[in-house]
Coordinates of C-alpha atoms in Angstrom, one line a residue:
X59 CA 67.2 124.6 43.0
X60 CA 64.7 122.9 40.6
X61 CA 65.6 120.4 38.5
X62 CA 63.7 118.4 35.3
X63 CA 61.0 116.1 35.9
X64 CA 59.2 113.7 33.9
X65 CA 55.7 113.3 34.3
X66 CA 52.9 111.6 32.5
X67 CA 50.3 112.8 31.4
X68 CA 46.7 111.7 32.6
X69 CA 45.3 112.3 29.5
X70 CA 47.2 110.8 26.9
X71 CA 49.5 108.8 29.0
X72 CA 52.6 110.2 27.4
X73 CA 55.8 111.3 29.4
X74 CA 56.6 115.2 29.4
X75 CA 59.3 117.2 31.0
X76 CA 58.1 119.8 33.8
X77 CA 60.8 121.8 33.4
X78 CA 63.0 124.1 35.8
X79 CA 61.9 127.3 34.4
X80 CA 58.2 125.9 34.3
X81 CA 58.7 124.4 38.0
X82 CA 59.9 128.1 39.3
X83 CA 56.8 129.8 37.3
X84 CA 54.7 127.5 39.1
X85 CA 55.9 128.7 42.5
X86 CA 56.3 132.1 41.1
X87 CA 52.3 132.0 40.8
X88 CA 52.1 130.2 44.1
X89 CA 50.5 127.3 42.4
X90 CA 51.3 124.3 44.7
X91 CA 50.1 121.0 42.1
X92 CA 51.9 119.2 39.1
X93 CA 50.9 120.0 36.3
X94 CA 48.9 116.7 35.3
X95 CA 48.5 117.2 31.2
X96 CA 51.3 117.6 28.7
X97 CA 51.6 120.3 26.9
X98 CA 49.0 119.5 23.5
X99 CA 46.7 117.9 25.7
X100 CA 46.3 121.1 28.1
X101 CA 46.2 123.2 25.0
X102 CA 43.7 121.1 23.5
X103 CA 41.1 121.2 27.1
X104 CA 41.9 125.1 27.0
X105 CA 40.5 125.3 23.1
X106 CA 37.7 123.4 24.5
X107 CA 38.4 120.0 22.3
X108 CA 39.1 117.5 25.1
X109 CA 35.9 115.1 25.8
X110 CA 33.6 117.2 23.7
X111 CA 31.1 115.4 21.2
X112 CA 30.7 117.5 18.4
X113 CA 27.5 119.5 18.4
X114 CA 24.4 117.8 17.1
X115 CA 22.9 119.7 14.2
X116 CA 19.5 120.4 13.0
X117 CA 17.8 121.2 9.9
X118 CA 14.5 123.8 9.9
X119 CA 13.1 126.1 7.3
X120 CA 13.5 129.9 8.9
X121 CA 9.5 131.5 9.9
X122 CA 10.9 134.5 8.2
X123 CA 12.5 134.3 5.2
X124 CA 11.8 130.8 4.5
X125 CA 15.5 129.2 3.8
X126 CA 17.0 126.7 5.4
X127 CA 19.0 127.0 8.3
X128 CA 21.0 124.5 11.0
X129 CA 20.4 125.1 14.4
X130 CA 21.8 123.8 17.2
X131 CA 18.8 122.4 18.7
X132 CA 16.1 120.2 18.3
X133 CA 13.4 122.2 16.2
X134 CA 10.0 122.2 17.5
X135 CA 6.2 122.7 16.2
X136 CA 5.1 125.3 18.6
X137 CA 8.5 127.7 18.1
X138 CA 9.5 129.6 15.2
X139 CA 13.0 128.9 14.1
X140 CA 15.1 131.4 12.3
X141 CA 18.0 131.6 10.2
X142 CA 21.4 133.6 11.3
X143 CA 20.8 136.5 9.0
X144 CA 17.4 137.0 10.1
X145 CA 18.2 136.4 13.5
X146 CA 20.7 138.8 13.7
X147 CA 18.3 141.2 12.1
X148 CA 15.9 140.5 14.6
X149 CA 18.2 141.2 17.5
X150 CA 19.0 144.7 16.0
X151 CA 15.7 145.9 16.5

């Protein structure tokens, strides 16, 4: 009933097979679209890596122990900034 189908991918622009097997899964799961991605680049968007920047990084000294720790965010003046140990002793209490 279902046969082998080449498709290209919207991400990368390579051709894949959509197999048989893959082609009855889909209607198995009553899922009625193509898939549009081959097989790396739907692995890669599930791991979160497609069209993500890598996170911007900041430097601070920590208000409690006074080392220096990389946060995620823009430090500022008015805020104390803390370092992951003493964070994470911070959220214990």
């Amino acid at each position: 009933m279902y046969q082998d189908e080449t498709l290209v991918c919207k991400e990368c622009g390579q051709e894949f097979v959509f197999t048989a097997g893959e082609q009855e899964f889909y209607a198995e799961r009553g899922f009625e679209n193509k898939p549009q991605r081959c097989r790396d680049c739907r692995a890669a968007r599930k791991n979160g890596a497609a069209g993500k920047a890598p996170r911007e990084m900041f430097t601070a000294i920590c208000a409690s122990c006074g080392k220096e720790a990389r946060v995620p965010f823009r430090p500022r003046e008015d805020r104390p900034v803390y370092c992951s140990e003493c964070f994470a002793k911070m959220r214990e209490e």
